[in-house]
Short mmCIF file of C-alpha atoms and ligand atoms in Angstrom, two decimals:
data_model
loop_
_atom_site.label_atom_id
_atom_site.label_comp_id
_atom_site.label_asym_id
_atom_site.label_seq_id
_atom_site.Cartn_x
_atom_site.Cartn_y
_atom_site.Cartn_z
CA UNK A 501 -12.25 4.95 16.03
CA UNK A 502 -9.70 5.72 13.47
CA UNK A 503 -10.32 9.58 11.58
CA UNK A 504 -8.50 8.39 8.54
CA UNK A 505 -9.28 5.48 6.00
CA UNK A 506 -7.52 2.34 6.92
CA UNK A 507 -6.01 0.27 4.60
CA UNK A 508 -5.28 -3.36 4.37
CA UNK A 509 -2.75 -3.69 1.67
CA UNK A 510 -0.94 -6.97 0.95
CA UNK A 511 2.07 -6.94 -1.71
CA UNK A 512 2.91 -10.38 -3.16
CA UNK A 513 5.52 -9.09 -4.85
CA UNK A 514 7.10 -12.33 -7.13
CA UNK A 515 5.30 -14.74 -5.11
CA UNK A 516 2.18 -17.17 -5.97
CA UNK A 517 1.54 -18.49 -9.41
CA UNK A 518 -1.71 -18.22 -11.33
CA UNK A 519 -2.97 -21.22 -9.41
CA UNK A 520 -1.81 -20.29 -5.96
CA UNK A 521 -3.57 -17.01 -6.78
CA UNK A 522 -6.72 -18.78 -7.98
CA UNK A 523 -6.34 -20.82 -3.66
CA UNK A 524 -5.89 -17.98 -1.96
CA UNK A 525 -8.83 -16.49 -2.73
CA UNK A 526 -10.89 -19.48 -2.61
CA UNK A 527 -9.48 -20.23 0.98
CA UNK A 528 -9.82 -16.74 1.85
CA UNK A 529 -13.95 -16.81 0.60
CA UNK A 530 -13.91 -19.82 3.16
CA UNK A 531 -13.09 -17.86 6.41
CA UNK A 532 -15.21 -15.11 5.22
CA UNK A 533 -18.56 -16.81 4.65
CA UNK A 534 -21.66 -15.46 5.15
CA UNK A 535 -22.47 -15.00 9.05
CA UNK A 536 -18.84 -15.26 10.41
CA UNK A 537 -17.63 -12.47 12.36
CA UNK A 538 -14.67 -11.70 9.87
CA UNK A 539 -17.97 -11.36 7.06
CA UNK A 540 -19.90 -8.62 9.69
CA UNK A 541 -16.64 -6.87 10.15
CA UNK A 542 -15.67 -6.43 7.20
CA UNK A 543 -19.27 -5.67 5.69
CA UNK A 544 -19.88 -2.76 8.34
CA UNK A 545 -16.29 -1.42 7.43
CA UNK A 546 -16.73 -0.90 3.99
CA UNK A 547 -20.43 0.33 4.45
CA UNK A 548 -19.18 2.87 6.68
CA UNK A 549 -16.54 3.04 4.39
CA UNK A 550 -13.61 3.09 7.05
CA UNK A 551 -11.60 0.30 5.79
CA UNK A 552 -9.77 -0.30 2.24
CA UNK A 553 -8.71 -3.60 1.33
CA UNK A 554 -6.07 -4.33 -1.34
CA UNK A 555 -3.68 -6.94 -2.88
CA UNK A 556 -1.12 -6.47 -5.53
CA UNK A 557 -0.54 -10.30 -6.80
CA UNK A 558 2.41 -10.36 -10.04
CA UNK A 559 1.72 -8.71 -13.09
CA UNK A 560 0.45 -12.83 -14.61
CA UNK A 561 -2.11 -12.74 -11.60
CA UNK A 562 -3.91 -9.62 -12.48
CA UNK A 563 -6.30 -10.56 -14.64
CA UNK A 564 -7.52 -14.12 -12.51
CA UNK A 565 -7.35 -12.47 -9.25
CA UNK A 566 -10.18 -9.29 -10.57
CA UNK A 567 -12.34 -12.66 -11.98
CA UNK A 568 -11.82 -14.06 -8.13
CA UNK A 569 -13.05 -11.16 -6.69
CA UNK A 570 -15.70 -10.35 -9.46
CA UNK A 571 -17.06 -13.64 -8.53
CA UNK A 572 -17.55 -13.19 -4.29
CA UNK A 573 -20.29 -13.52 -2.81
CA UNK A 574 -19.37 -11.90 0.39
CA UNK A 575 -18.07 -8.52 1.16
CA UNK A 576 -14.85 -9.45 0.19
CA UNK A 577 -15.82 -8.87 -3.66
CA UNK A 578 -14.57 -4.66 -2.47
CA UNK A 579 -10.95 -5.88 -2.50
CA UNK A 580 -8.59 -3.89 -4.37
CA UNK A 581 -6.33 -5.35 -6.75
CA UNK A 582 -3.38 -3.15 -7.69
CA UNK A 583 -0.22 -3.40 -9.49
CA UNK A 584 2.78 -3.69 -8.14
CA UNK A 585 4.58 -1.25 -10.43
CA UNK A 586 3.46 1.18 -13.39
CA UNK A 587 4.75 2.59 -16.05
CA UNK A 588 4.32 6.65 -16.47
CA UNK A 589 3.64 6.40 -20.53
CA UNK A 590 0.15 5.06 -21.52
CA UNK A 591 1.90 3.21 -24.27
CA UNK A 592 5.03 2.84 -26.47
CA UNK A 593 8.67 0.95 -26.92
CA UNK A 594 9.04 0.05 -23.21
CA UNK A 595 9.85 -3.40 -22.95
CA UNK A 596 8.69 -5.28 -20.09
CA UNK A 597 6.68 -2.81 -18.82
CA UNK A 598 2.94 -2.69 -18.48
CA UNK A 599 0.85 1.14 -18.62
CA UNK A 600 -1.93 2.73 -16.78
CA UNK A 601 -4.37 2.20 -20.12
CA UNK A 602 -3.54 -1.61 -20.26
CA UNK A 603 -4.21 -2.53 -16.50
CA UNK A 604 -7.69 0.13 -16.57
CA UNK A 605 -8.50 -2.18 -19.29
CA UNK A 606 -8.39 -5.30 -16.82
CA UNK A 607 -10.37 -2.75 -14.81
CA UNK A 608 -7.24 -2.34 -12.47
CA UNK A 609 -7.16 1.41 -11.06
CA UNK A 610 -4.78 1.03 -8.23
CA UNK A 611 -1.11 1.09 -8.22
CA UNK A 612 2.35 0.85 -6.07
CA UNK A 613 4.85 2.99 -7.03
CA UNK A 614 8.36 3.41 -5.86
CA UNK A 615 8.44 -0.10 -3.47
CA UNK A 616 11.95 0.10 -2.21
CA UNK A 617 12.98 -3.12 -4.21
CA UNK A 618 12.13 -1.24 -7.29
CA UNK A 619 14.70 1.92 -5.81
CA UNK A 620 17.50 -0.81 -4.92
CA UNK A 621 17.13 -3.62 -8.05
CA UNK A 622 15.58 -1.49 -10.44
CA UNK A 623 16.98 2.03 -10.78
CA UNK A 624 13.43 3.87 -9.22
CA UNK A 625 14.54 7.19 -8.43
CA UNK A 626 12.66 9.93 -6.90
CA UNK A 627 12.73 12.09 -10.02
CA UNK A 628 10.85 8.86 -11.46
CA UNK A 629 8.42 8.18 -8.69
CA UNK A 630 7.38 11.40 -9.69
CA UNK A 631 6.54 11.02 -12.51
CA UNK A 632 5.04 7.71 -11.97
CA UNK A 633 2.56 8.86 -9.46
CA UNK A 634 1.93 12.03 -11.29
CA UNK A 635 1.09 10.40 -14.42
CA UNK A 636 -1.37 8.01 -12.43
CA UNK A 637 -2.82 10.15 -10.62
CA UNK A 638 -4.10 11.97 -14.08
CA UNK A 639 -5.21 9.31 -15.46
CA UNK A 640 -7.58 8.60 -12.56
CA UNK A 641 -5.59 5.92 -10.47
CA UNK A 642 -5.51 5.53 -6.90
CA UNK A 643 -1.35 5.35 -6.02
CA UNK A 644 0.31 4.02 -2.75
CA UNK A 645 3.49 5.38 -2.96
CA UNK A 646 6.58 4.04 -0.87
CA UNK A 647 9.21 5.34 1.00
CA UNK A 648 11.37 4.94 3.82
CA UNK A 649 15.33 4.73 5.01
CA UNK A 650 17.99 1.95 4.34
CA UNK A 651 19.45 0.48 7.75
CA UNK A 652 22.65 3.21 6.92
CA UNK A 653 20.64 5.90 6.12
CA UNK A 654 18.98 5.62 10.17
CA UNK A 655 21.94 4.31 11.50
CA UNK A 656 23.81 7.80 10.07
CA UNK A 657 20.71 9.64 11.51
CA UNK A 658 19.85 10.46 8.18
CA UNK A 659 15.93 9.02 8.29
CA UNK A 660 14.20 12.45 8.45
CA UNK A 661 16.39 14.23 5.65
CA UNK A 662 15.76 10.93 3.28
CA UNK A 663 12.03 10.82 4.02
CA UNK A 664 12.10 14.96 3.17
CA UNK A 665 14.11 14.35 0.00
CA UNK A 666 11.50 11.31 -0.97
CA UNK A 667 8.13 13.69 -0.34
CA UNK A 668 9.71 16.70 -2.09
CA UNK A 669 11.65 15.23 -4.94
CA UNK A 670 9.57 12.40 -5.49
CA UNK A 671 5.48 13.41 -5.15
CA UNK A 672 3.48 15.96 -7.55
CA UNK A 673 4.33 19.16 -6.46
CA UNK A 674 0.56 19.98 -5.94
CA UNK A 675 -2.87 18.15 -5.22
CA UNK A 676 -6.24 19.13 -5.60
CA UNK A 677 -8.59 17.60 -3.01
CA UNK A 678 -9.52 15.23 -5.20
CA UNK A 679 -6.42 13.53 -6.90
CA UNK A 680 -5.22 14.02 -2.56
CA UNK A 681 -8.09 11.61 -2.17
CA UNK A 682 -6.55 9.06 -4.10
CA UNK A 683 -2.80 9.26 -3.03
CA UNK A 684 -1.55 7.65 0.12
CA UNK A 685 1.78 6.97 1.67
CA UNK A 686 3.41 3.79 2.97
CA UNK A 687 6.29 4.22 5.35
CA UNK A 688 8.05 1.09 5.02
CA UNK A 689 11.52 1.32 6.60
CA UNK A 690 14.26 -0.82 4.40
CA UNK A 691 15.54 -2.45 7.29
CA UNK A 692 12.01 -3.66 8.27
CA UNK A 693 11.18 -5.40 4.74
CA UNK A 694 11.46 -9.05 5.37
CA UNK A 695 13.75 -8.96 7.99
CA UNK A 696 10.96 -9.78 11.13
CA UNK A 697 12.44 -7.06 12.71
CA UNK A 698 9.89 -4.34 12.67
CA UNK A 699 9.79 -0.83 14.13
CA UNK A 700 8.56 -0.23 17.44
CA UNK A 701 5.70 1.44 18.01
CA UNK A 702 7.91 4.33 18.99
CA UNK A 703 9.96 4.21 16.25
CA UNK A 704 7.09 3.89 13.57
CA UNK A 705 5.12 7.12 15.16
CA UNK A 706 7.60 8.98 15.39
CA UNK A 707 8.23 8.77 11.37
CA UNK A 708 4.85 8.66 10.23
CA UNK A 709 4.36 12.40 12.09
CA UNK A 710 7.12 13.43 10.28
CA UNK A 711 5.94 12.02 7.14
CA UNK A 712 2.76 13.82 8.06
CA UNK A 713 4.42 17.07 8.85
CA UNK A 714 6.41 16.98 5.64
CA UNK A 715 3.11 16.46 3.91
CA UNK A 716 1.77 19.42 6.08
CA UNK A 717 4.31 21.37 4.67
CA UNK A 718 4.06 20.78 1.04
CA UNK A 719 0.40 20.23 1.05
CA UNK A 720 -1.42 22.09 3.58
CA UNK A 721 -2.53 21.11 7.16
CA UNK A 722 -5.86 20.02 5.65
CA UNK A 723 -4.87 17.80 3.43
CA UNK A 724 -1.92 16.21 5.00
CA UNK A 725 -4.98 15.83 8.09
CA UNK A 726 -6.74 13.92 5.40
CA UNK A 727 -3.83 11.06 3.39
CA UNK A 728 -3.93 7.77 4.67
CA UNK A 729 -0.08 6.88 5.87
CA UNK A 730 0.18 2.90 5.77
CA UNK A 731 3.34 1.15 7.90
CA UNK A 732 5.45 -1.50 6.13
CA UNK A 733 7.90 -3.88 7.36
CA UNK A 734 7.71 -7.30 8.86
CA UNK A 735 3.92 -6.62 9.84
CA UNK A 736 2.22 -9.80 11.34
CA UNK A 737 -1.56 -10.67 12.90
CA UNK A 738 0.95 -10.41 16.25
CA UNK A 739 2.41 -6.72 16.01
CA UNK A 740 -0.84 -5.28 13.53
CA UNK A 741 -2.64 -4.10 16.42
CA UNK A 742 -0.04 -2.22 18.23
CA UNK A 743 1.38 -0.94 15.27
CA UNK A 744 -2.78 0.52 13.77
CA UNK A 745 -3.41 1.96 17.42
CA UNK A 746 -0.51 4.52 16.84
CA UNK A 747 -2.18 7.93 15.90
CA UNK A 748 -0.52 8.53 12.49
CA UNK A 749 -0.23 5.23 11.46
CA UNK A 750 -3.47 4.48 9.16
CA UNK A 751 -2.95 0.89 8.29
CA UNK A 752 -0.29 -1.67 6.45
CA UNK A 753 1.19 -2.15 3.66
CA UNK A 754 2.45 -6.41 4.09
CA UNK A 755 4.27 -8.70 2.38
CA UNK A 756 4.87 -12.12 3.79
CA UNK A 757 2.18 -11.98 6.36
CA UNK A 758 -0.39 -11.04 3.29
CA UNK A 759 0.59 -14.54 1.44
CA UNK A 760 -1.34 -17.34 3.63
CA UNK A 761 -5.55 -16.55 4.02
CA UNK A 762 -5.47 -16.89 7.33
CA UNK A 763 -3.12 -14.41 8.27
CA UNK A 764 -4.48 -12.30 5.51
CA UNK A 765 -7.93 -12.68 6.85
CA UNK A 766 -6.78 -11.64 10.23
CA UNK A 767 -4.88 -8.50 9.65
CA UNK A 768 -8.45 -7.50 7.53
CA UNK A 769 -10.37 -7.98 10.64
CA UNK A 770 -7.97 -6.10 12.47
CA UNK A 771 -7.99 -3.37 10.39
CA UNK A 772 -11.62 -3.58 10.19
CA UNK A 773 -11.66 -3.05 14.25
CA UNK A 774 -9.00 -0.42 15.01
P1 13P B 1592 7.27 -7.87 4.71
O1 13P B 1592 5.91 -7.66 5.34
O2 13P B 1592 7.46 -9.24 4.17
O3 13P B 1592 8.36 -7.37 5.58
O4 13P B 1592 7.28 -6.90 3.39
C1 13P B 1592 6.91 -5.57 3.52
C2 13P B 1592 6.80 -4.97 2.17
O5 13P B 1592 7.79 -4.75 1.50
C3 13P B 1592 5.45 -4.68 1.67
O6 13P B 1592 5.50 -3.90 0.52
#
């Protein structure tokens, strides 16, 4: 049994409509109805309070996807539903943005920051990740924030002294137990994203103990002990259960494999058994 929470965390990122949304959910309800096994495992999880389970659907899917899972009638009315990106102001002359006080108000308390499409289309720094996930953070939101190496950056043996710079420069400086709680990391290696190649189990635990060491370092033994760090790249029903029986890897952060029900269903009842 894992010491750490797992999480299940699928990012849609510009994929699915309001009506694909609106599907998914109904097909997923389907697999999970009452007295399957997927229904028991996931019920005992989040009794025992072991297993998270999130998705972050677009910005337009928000508000239908909270109704969807509002109106379960099987354990899968716990799933998270998160934004895919935040802004750090609660309001203001930010166009095309969206703020912390207007997704609370869907009752949305969960957020990505720093995805590494956001660092490579959309100017995300680590100066503003900070800020991001600092600003979160105090206003009570749980944050999965992203990092991890271009193809280059490991190919110049540079993976350790990016992942350094992206814990150092671009988290709060400090945590209290409690806003700790409510941060975790997702490792998700550029090169990885989309690309079906994914790490091997080798290369993925040997990054997430560095993450975990880096945390160590800027946050204590205890607490670093504590954080939840999710894998993220090209993660599939297939490679889940190799990649959640490494010893610092605490779950996944997916993308394609989080689209369909059935896969997404899967990888929940995998998580839900590691
Ligand atoms: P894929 O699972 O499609 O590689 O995407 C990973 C990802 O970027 C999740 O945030």
């Amino acid at each position: 049994m894992k010491k750490r929470k797992i999480w299940v965390a699928g990012n849609w990122k510009m994929n699915h409509s309001v009506g694909e949304t609106t599907q998914f959910f109904e097909s997923l309800q389907s697999t999970f109805s009452a007295n399957s096994s997927e229904e028991s495992s996931l019920r005992t999880a989040t009794l025992e309070n072991r297993v998270s389970v999130a998705l972050f659907p677009s910005m337009l899917s928000l508000s239908p996807a909270m109704n969807c899972v509002k109106g379960m009638k099987t354990s899968l009315s716990s799933i998270h539903i998160g934004s895919q990106n935040t802004h750090w102001e609660t309001k203001g002359a930010f166009t095309g943005e969206v703020s912390g006080s207007q997704l609370r108000d869907l009752g949305v308390t969960l957020s990505l920051v720093g995805h590494s499409e956001r660092r490579q289309y959309f100017g995300e720094t680590n100066q503003t990740t900070k800020i991001r996930t600092e600003s979160l953070l105090a206003q009570g939101f749980t944050v999965i924030h992203c990092i991890g190496e271009t193809k280059e950056e490991r190919l110049a043996g540079q993976t350790f002294s990016i992942l350094k710079a992206q814990i150092n420069e671009g988290l709060p400086e400090s945590l209290t137990a409690e806003t700790g709680s409510r941060l975790i990391i997702a490792y998700e290696p550029v090169w990885a994203i989309g690309t079906g190649l994914t790490a091997t189990p080798e290369q993925a635990e040997e990054a997430h103990a560095e993450v975990r060491r880096l945390l160590s370092v800027r946050y204590g033994e205890a607490q670093a002990n504590d954080m939840s760090v999710l894998y993220g790249g090209s993660v599939t029903p297939e490679n889940f259960p190799t990649l959640l029986a490494l010893p610092n890897v605490d779950g996944g952060l997916v993308g394609g494999a989080s689209l369909k029900p059935d896969s997404f269903g899967k990888l929940v009842q995998m998580g839900c058994q590691a």
